[in-house]
Amino acid sequence: MPASTREAVRVAVLADSDTRWKWGGLTARRITEATAEPTGFVLRGRATPTARQLAETGVSKDAPREVTGAEFLRAVRDAEARGEGYDVLVLALVGGTVRAVLQGLADLGLRRRPVIVTGYVGVVYEKLTDGLLLRHGADVVLANSRHDAERFRAVYEGVGAGADPVVEAALPFLGGAPYAPRANRDVLVFAAQPSVPATRSERAYVLRRLTGHARLHPEREVLLKLRSKPGEHTTHLEEFPFQKLVRELDPPNNFRLVYGHMGEVLDRTDLLVTVSSTAALEALHRRIPTAILTDLGVREALGNHHFVGSGLLTSFDRLDQGHVPTPDGTWLARQGVASDSPYEQAFDAARDRVAELLALPALPPIAPYYTAETAPGYLPGILARHRLDVTAPEPRESGLRRIVREAARGAYRHGVQRVAPVIRRLGEL
């Protein structure tokens, strides 16, 4: 039965990290008329977020259920068997996992499959072609700006895959009050990223310059906004946490580390500084002064090449001297931020597309670009890594199993943040 003939639209979100849960949960609300909370699932893996990280996203009062890929597919299958099948699935995942879940959904043979929506959580600055082709097969591939929509369509059309799934929208977590300076307040916030920059020396450099800036400007509060606490993981591995590197310094009193919801931190920000964090787009949308660092170069590996032409590129030396970049209006418009149009209108096209698909008597079969014919040397490895076999016996959950799983996860994180750097240093001797 098409969802348009029912009173409620049932939506599920599958995410693989805290930031993608935030993107997926908020996207589900923006692009559907669903009145109920989306059913949340988070994939069990190396980046599985903690309860604190999930709560900090502010997406929902109900924590998503932690599952394997196969368990998610069983949940989709069982929901249909109960007559409560999902109408829309939002896949907030990396490209390879999207492709594997698409295969799993196709193999379920549902009487009426859900509308499948996917996209990107922020700035797309690496693996554009590979990531897009792995996502092909979803009914809707959301682009966060006109710039991204043009790039996405060019890739799909360039390989003959068809660009109809691409729909221009916006990042779902933009918003908040426009910037309003306050007397006796001067707050610089540096938005940290787990893997940018990646090396110990580069991250130590950023930290030294931040604390040095704080000393030069004792009247200014300098906040280092962190994504995760020690022992937690995010979308990207953080090998050298700032929390540990700062122990080697003696920062001034006007410098401190902060956590929390980025929107709440931006509420009291007078200058947002970063290498290439999506937080820059959040700040720009609210017209908060923003700076993109060039100290470590303007490089694809850093992601700050995305901001070429923005007018925002600058260095710590210039920030120390009081320079505040002026953004380029044309660049901002192409990125979908600081628009004169109401923010909610950015999702009209996506909402309309989903409604059109829900109204169809039946959806066409899932037809990804990557198949056994187009990518016989690539696709099998992707599918094998995810092992989405819903016919295998479902493992029994127990307290012991949870303890062992958490211990293994902790050991993995310890290896990434402690053992790996030691081995790397030994290899350089």
Short mmCIF file of C-alpha atoms in Angstrom, two decimals:
data_model
loop_
_atom_site.label_atom_id
_atom_site.label_comp_id
_atom_site.label_asym_id
_atom_site.label_seq_id
_atom_site.Cartn_x
_atom_site.Cartn_y
_atom_site.Cartn_z
CA MET A 1 0.00 0.00 0.00
CA PRO A 2 1.52 3.38 -0.95
CA ALA A 3 2.36 5.47 2.10
CA SER A 4 0.24 8.29 0.69
CA THR A 5 -2.88 6.24 1.45
CA ARG A 6 -1.90 5.80 5.11
CA GLU A 7 -2.06 8.33 7.89
CA ALA A 8 1.53 7.98 9.05
CA VAL A 9 4.84 7.72 7.22
CA ARG A 10 7.22 5.30 8.90
CA VAL A 11 10.87 6.34 8.72
CA ALA A 12 14.03 4.56 9.84
CA VAL A 13 17.57 5.92 10.00
CA LEU A 14 20.70 3.77 9.90
CA ALA A 15 23.93 5.57 10.86
CA ASP A 16 27.50 4.51 11.56
CA SER A 17 28.76 7.40 13.72
CA ASP A 18 27.56 10.24 15.90
CA THR A 19 27.81 12.88 13.17
CA ARG A 20 26.01 10.71 10.64
CA TRP A 21 23.30 9.96 13.19
CA LYS A 22 22.87 13.71 13.59
CA TRP A 23 22.70 14.18 9.81
CA GLY A 24 20.39 11.22 9.25
CA GLY A 25 17.97 11.97 12.07
CA LEU A 26 17.60 15.63 11.14
CA THR A 27 17.38 14.83 7.43
CA ALA A 28 14.54 12.38 8.08
CA ARG A 29 12.55 15.20 9.67
CA ARG A 30 13.33 17.70 6.93
CA ILE A 31 12.33 15.56 3.94
CA THR A 32 9.21 13.73 5.13
CA GLU A 33 5.84 14.60 6.59
CA ALA A 34 6.33 11.99 9.32
CA THR A 35 4.90 13.08 12.65
CA ALA A 36 6.46 10.30 14.72
CA GLU A 37 10.13 10.12 15.67
CA PRO A 38 12.16 8.15 13.13
CA THR A 39 13.25 4.71 14.29
CA GLY A 40 16.98 4.92 14.87
CA PHE A 41 19.65 2.30 14.28
CA VAL A 42 23.39 2.72 14.68
CA LEU A 43 25.83 0.22 13.20
CA ARG A 44 28.06 -1.65 15.59
CA GLY A 45 31.68 -1.07 14.64
CA ARG A 46 34.88 0.83 15.37
CA ALA A 47 33.11 4.22 15.27
CA THR A 48 30.07 3.20 17.31
CA PRO A 49 29.22 6.31 19.34
CA THR A 50 28.80 6.30 23.09
CA ALA A 51 25.56 7.27 24.79
CA ARG A 52 27.10 10.65 25.64
CA GLN A 53 28.00 11.33 22.00
CA LEU A 54 24.52 10.38 20.83
CA ALA A 55 22.86 12.58 23.44
CA GLU A 56 25.13 15.49 22.51
CA THR A 57 23.79 15.49 18.94
CA GLY A 58 20.41 16.57 20.29
CA VAL A 59 18.59 14.59 17.57
CA SER A 60 16.23 12.53 19.70
CA LYS A 61 15.40 11.74 23.28
CA ASP A 62 15.34 8.05 22.31
CA ALA A 63 18.73 6.45 21.72
CA PRO A 64 19.09 4.51 18.48
CA ARG A 65 19.36 0.75 18.69
CA GLU A 66 22.87 -0.66 18.14
CA VAL A 67 22.81 -3.35 15.43
CA THR A 68 24.90 -5.19 12.90
CA GLY A 69 24.07 -4.76 9.24
CA ALA A 70 22.34 -8.14 9.16
CA GLU A 71 20.29 -7.26 12.25
CA PHE A 72 19.14 -4.06 10.57
CA LEU A 73 17.98 -5.97 7.51
CA ARG A 74 16.11 -8.43 9.75
CA ALA A 75 14.41 -5.48 11.45
CA VAL A 76 13.28 -4.13 8.07
CA ARG A 77 12.02 -7.56 7.02
CA ASP A 78 10.25 -8.22 10.33
CA ALA A 79 8.59 -4.78 10.31
CA GLU A 80 7.01 -5.57 6.95
CA ALA A 81 5.90 -8.99 8.20
CA ARG A 82 4.06 -7.25 11.06
CA GLY A 83 2.34 -4.90 8.62
CA GLU A 84 4.49 -2.01 9.89
CA GLY A 85 6.98 -1.77 7.05
CA TYR A 86 9.14 1.33 6.76
CA ASP A 87 8.21 3.81 4.04
CA VAL A 88 11.51 5.68 4.02
CA LEU A 89 15.03 4.58 4.95
CA VAL A 90 17.73 7.19 5.46
CA LEU A 91 21.17 5.61 5.09
CA ALA A 92 23.65 7.85 6.88
CA LEU A 93 26.67 5.71 6.11
CA VAL A 94 29.99 5.62 4.28
CA GLY A 95 29.74 4.73 0.60
CA GLY A 96 30.77 1.08 0.80
CA THR A 97 28.26 0.39 3.55
CA VAL A 98 25.50 2.11 1.57
CA ARG A 99 26.24 -0.18 -1.39
CA ALA A 100 26.21 -3.28 0.82
CA VAL A 101 22.90 -2.31 2.48
CA LEU A 102 21.38 -1.61 -0.96
CA GLN A 103 22.31 -5.16 -1.94
CA GLY A 104 20.87 -6.53 1.28
CA LEU A 105 17.60 -4.65 0.80
CA ALA A 106 17.30 -5.88 -2.79
CA ASP A 107 17.88 -9.46 -1.65
CA LEU A 108 15.11 -9.23 0.98
CA GLY A 109 12.46 -9.31 -1.76
CA LEU A 110 10.05 -7.08 0.14
CA ARG A 111 6.51 -6.76 -1.20
CA ARG A 112 6.97 -2.99 -1.18
CA ARG A 113 10.42 -1.68 -0.51
CA PRO A 114 11.06 1.66 1.23
CA VAL A 115 12.20 4.84 -0.48
CA ILE A 116 15.95 4.94 0.09
CA VAL A 117 17.66 8.26 0.81
CA THR A 118 21.36 8.89 1.35
CA GLY A 119 23.88 11.72 1.12
CA TYR A 120 26.86 13.31 2.84
CA VAL A 121 27.25 14.69 6.33
CA GLY A 122 29.32 17.72 5.34
CA VAL A 123 31.95 19.02 2.97
CA VAL A 124 32.77 16.47 0.24
CA TYR A 125 36.48 16.96 -0.40
CA GLU A 126 37.80 13.46 -1.07
CA LYS A 127 36.80 10.28 -2.93
CA LEU A 128 34.01 12.14 -4.70
CA THR A 129 33.62 9.75 -7.63
CA ASP A 130 34.05 6.51 -5.68
CA GLY A 131 31.73 7.62 -2.89
CA LEU A 132 29.02 8.74 -5.29
CA LEU A 133 29.10 5.56 -7.35
CA LEU A 134 28.89 3.45 -4.20
CA ARG A 135 25.78 5.41 -3.23
CA HIS A 136 24.17 5.01 -6.66
CA GLY A 137 21.06 2.86 -6.45
CA ALA A 138 19.43 4.93 -3.73
CA ASP A 139 16.25 6.68 -4.84
CA VAL A 140 17.47 10.04 -3.54
CA VAL A 141 21.09 11.21 -3.20
CA LEU A 142 21.00 14.52 -1.36
CA ALA A 143 23.44 17.29 -2.26
CA ASN A 144 24.07 19.90 0.42
CA SER A 145 24.44 22.81 -2.03
CA ARG A 146 24.11 23.85 -5.65
CA HIS A 147 27.86 23.35 -5.99
CA ASP A 148 27.61 19.74 -4.79
CA ALA A 149 24.52 19.03 -6.91
CA GLU A 150 26.37 20.08 -10.05
CA ARG A 151 29.38 17.93 -9.17
CA PHE A 152 27.23 14.91 -8.29
CA ARG A 153 25.26 15.09 -11.54
CA ALA A 154 28.46 15.46 -13.56
CA VAL A 155 29.85 12.25 -12.06
CA TYR A 156 26.69 10.21 -12.63
CA GLU A 157 26.18 11.51 -16.16
CA GLY A 158 29.86 11.01 -16.92
CA VAL A 159 29.63 7.25 -16.31
CA GLY A 160 26.18 6.91 -17.87
CA ALA A 161 24.53 6.12 -14.54
CA GLY A 162 21.75 8.69 -14.72
CA ALA A 163 21.61 11.71 -12.41
CA ASP A 164 17.89 11.67 -11.53
CA PRO A 165 18.52 10.62 -7.90
CA VAL A 166 20.51 13.79 -7.16
CA VAL A 167 18.40 16.38 -5.35
CA GLU A 168 19.74 19.70 -4.11
CA ALA A 169 19.03 20.39 -0.44
CA ALA A 170 21.16 21.73 2.41
CA LEU A 171 22.90 20.55 5.54
CA PRO A 172 20.04 19.69 7.92
CA PHE A 173 21.70 21.14 11.02
CA LEU A 174 22.13 24.72 9.85
CA GLY A 175 20.13 27.27 11.76
CA GLY A 176 20.34 29.18 14.99
CA ALA A 177 20.16 32.87 15.68
CA PRO A 178 22.08 35.25 13.38
CA TYR A 179 25.32 36.55 14.82
CA ALA A 180 24.95 39.48 17.17
CA PRO A 181 28.11 40.92 18.78
CA ARG A 182 27.90 41.58 22.50
CA ALA A 183 29.72 44.15 24.56
CA ASN A 184 32.49 42.74 26.75
CA ARG A 185 32.47 39.42 24.87
CA ASP A 186 35.31 38.26 22.61
CA VAL A 187 35.35 34.49 22.01
CA LEU A 188 37.43 32.65 19.43
CA VAL A 189 36.45 29.02 18.87
CA PHE A 190 38.67 26.55 17.06
CA ALA A 191 36.62 23.67 15.63
CA ALA A 192 38.81 20.59 15.92
CA GLN A 193 38.64 17.60 13.58
CA PRO A 194 39.66 14.03 14.52
CA SER A 195 41.98 13.46 11.56
CA VAL A 196 42.69 16.92 10.13
CA PRO A 197 45.50 17.63 10.45
CA ALA A 198 46.62 14.03 10.83
CA THR A 199 50.21 14.03 12.11
CA ARG A 200 51.34 14.60 15.65
CA SER A 201 53.62 17.48 14.68
CA GLU A 202 50.87 19.29 12.76
CA ARG A 203 48.34 18.91 15.57
CA ALA A 204 50.94 20.07 18.09
CA TYR A 205 51.61 23.10 15.86
CA VAL A 206 47.92 24.06 15.83
CA LEU A 207 47.79 23.73 19.61
CA ARG A 208 50.90 25.87 20.10
CA ARG A 209 49.50 28.59 17.88
CA LEU A 210 46.13 28.55 19.64
CA THR A 211 47.69 28.88 23.08
CA GLY A 212 50.09 31.49 21.71
CA HIS A 213 47.16 33.48 20.33
CA ALA A 214 45.50 33.31 23.73
CA ARG A 215 48.64 34.76 25.35
CA LEU A 216 48.81 37.56 22.79
CA HIS A 217 45.16 38.43 23.43
CA PRO A 218 44.49 37.99 27.17
CA GLU A 219 41.15 39.81 26.77
CA ARG A 220 39.92 37.12 24.36
CA GLU A 221 38.56 33.73 25.39
CA VAL A 222 40.06 30.99 23.19
CA LEU A 223 38.09 27.75 23.13
CA LEU A 224 39.19 24.49 21.54
CA LYS A 225 35.93 22.74 20.62
CA LEU A 226 36.46 18.97 20.65
CA ARG A 227 34.33 16.30 19.02
CA SER A 228 35.02 13.42 21.39
CA LYS A 229 36.49 12.59 24.76
CA PRO A 230 39.45 10.19 25.18
CA GLY A 231 38.35 6.63 24.43
CA GLU A 232 35.51 7.74 22.15
CA HIS A 233 35.60 7.56 18.37
CA THR A 234 33.96 9.54 15.62
CA THR A 235 33.62 9.08 11.87
CA HIS A 236 37.38 9.44 11.43
CA LEU A 237 40.04 7.94 13.68
CA GLU A 238 41.76 10.37 16.02
CA GLU A 239 45.27 9.11 16.57
CA PHE A 240 46.59 12.15 18.41
CA PRO A 241 43.86 13.69 20.59
CA PHE A 242 44.34 17.35 21.47
CA GLN A 243 43.41 16.52 25.07
CA LYS A 244 46.65 14.55 25.40
CA LEU A 245 48.86 16.93 23.47
CA VAL A 246 47.81 19.90 25.59
CA ARG A 247 49.31 18.20 28.66
CA GLU A 248 52.74 19.01 27.24
CA LEU A 249 51.96 22.74 27.30
CA ASP A 250 51.21 25.34 29.94
CA PRO A 251 48.21 27.12 28.41
CA PRO A 252 47.07 30.51 29.73
CA ASN A 253 43.90 30.86 31.77
CA ASN A 254 41.91 32.27 28.84
CA PHE A 255 42.40 29.03 26.86
CA ARG A 256 40.30 25.96 27.54
CA LEU A 257 38.85 22.81 26.01
CA VAL A 258 35.09 22.55 25.51
CA TYR A 259 32.63 19.87 24.42
CA GLY A 260 28.93 20.03 23.73
CA HIS A 261 26.52 20.74 20.90
CA MET A 262 28.17 22.86 18.20
CA GLY A 263 25.09 25.05 17.82
CA GLU A 264 25.24 25.98 21.49
CA VAL A 265 28.96 26.76 21.27
CA LEU A 266 28.32 28.97 18.22
CA ASP A 267 25.74 30.90 20.24
CA ARG A 268 28.64 32.53 22.08
CA THR A 269 31.24 32.60 19.27
CA ASP A 270 32.67 35.80 17.81
CA LEU A 271 35.22 34.15 15.49
CA LEU A 272 35.17 30.54 14.29
CA VAL A 273 38.54 29.17 13.18
CA THR A 274 39.16 25.75 11.64
CA VAL A 275 41.14 23.85 9.05
CA SER A 276 38.12 22.49 7.16
CA SER A 277 35.40 21.50 9.63
CA THR A 278 31.76 21.58 8.54
CA ALA A 279 31.32 23.85 11.56
CA ALA A 280 32.58 26.62 9.26
CA LEU A 281 29.42 26.27 7.16
CA GLU A 282 27.28 26.34 10.30
CA ALA A 283 29.00 29.53 11.40
CA LEU A 284 28.77 31.15 7.97
CA HIS A 285 25.06 30.38 7.78
CA ARG A 286 24.64 32.40 10.97
CA ARG A 287 27.01 35.09 9.61
CA ILE A 288 29.53 34.48 12.37
CA PRO A 289 33.02 35.68 11.33
CA THR A 290 34.93 32.61 10.10
CA ALA A 291 38.54 31.83 9.22
CA ILE A 292 40.03 28.86 7.36
CA LEU A 293 43.69 28.20 8.20
CA THR A 294 46.40 28.01 5.54
CA ASP A 295 49.30 27.44 7.94
CA LEU A 296 49.69 23.79 6.93
CA GLY A 297 49.05 24.50 3.27
CA VAL A 298 45.93 24.53 1.13
CA ARG A 299 45.75 20.83 0.31
CA GLU A 300 43.23 18.20 -0.69
CA ALA A 301 44.40 16.06 2.22
CA LEU A 302 43.35 18.82 4.63
CA GLY A 303 40.08 19.61 2.89
CA ASN A 304 40.66 23.36 3.05
CA HIS A 305 40.99 23.44 -0.76
CA HIS A 306 37.19 23.37 -0.68
CA PHE A 307 37.30 26.97 0.54
CA VAL A 308 39.35 28.36 -2.36
CA GLY A 309 37.47 31.40 -3.60
CA SER A 310 35.60 31.84 -0.31
CA GLY A 311 37.63 34.80 0.91
CA LEU A 312 38.09 32.97 4.22
CA LEU A 313 41.65 31.64 3.85
CA THR A 314 44.08 33.14 6.35
CA SER A 315 46.85 32.21 8.79
CA PHE A 316 47.55 32.37 12.50
CA ASP A 317 50.03 35.19 11.87
CA ARG A 318 47.26 37.34 10.38
CA LEU A 319 44.77 36.31 13.08
CA ASP A 320 47.33 37.32 15.71
CA GLN A 321 47.41 40.75 14.08
CA GLY A 322 43.61 41.09 14.30
CA HIS A 323 42.67 40.16 10.72
CA VAL A 324 39.12 38.85 10.19
CA PRO A 325 38.36 37.45 6.70
CA THR A 326 35.43 38.75 4.64
CA PRO A 327 33.49 35.95 2.89
CA ASP A 328 32.73 36.09 -0.82
CA GLY A 329 28.96 36.36 -1.37
CA THR A 330 28.91 34.39 -4.62
CA TRP A 331 30.82 31.52 -3.04
CA LEU A 332 28.47 31.48 -0.05
CA ALA A 333 25.42 31.26 -2.31
CA ARG A 334 26.83 28.29 -4.22
CA GLN A 335 27.55 26.51 -0.93
CA GLY A 336 23.97 26.94 0.28
CA VAL A 337 24.79 29.09 3.30
CA ALA A 338 23.87 32.67 4.25
CA SER A 339 21.07 32.58 1.69
CA ASP A 340 18.39 35.25 1.51
CA SER A 341 15.77 32.52 1.02
CA PRO A 342 14.19 30.92 4.10
CA TYR A 343 16.26 27.95 5.23
CA GLU A 344 13.27 25.58 5.27
CA GLN A 345 12.75 26.09 1.53
CA ALA A 346 16.07 24.36 0.89
CA PHE A 347 14.37 21.01 1.54
CA ASP A 348 11.27 21.55 -0.60
CA ALA A 349 12.64 19.70 -3.62
CA ALA A 350 13.73 16.71 -1.53
CA ARG A 351 10.42 16.62 0.32
CA ASP A 352 8.53 16.72 -2.98
CA ARG A 353 10.68 13.97 -4.49
CA VAL A 354 10.12 11.66 -1.52
CA ALA A 355 6.36 12.34 -1.62
CA GLU A 356 6.25 11.53 -5.34
CA LEU A 357 8.03 8.23 -4.76
CA LEU A 358 5.78 7.33 -1.84
CA ALA A 359 2.72 7.91 -4.02
CA LEU A 360 3.82 5.41 -6.68
CA PRO A 361 1.93 2.08 -6.71
CA ALA A 362 5.30 0.32 -6.64
CA LEU A 363 8.94 1.37 -6.64
CA PRO A 364 11.31 0.12 -9.34
CA PRO A 365 13.93 -2.50 -8.42
CA ILE A 366 17.10 -1.18 -6.80
CA ALA A 367 19.56 -0.69 -9.66
CA PRO A 368 23.05 0.39 -8.49
CA TYR A 369 25.82 1.38 -10.88
CA TYR A 370 28.28 -1.05 -9.30
CA THR A 371 27.21 -4.59 -10.21
CA ALA A 372 28.90 -7.92 -10.91
CA GLU A 373 29.06 -6.78 -14.53
CA THR A 374 30.39 -3.22 -14.12
CA ALA A 375 32.77 -3.85 -11.19
CA PRO A 376 33.49 -7.61 -10.91
CA GLY A 377 36.89 -6.99 -9.36
CA TYR A 378 35.67 -4.44 -6.81
CA LEU A 379 32.09 -5.09 -5.71
CA PRO A 380 32.54 -8.64 -4.33
CA GLY A 381 35.13 -7.43 -1.82
CA ILE A 382 32.86 -4.64 -0.60
CA LEU A 383 29.93 -7.00 -0.11
CA ALA A 384 32.09 -9.67 1.55
CA ARG A 385 33.44 -7.21 4.13
CA HIS A 386 29.94 -6.42 5.36
CA ARG A 387 28.62 -10.03 5.56
CA LEU A 388 24.95 -9.06 5.40
CA ASP A 389 23.53 -12.57 5.59
CA VAL A 390 20.04 -12.41 7.11
CA THR A 391 19.67 -16.19 6.86
CA ALA A 392 22.42 -16.81 9.42
CA PRO A 393 21.25 -17.54 12.96
CA GLU A 394 20.77 -14.38 14.98
CA PRO A 395 23.32 -14.28 17.82
CA ARG A 396 21.90 -14.32 21.33
CA GLU A 397 22.59 -11.08 23.17
CA SER A 398 23.87 -11.46 26.71
CA GLY A 399 25.61 -9.47 29.38
CA LEU A 400 28.83 -11.37 28.77
CA ARG A 401 28.67 -10.72 25.02
CA ARG A 402 28.23 -6.99 25.67
CA ILE A 403 31.17 -6.94 28.09
CA VAL A 404 33.44 -8.76 25.63
CA ARG A 405 32.35 -6.46 22.80
CA GLU A 406 33.05 -3.31 24.81
CA ALA A 407 36.42 -4.71 25.91
CA ALA A 408 37.36 -5.44 22.30
CA ARG A 409 36.24 -1.99 21.24
CA GLY A 410 38.30 -0.43 24.01
CA ALA A 411 41.34 -2.47 23.00
CA TYR A 412 40.95 -1.29 19.42
CA ARG A 413 40.78 2.35 20.47
CA HIS A 414 43.79 1.87 22.75
CA GLY A 415 45.69 0.42 19.80
CA VAL A 416 44.83 3.36 17.57
CA GLN A 417 45.68 6.07 20.07
CA ARG A 418 48.61 4.51 21.96
CA VAL A 419 50.18 1.45 20.34
CA ALA A 420 50.09 2.57 16.69
CA PRO A 421 51.98 5.84 17.30
CA VAL A 422 54.71 3.97 19.24
CA ILE A 423 55.11 1.41 16.44
CA ARG A 424 55.29 4.21 13.88
CA ARG A 425 58.00 6.02 15.85
CA LEU A 426 60.00 2.80 16.19
CA GLY A 427 59.77 2.31 12.45
CA GLU A 428 61.33 5.72 11.91
CA LEU A 429 64.42 4.93 13.99
#
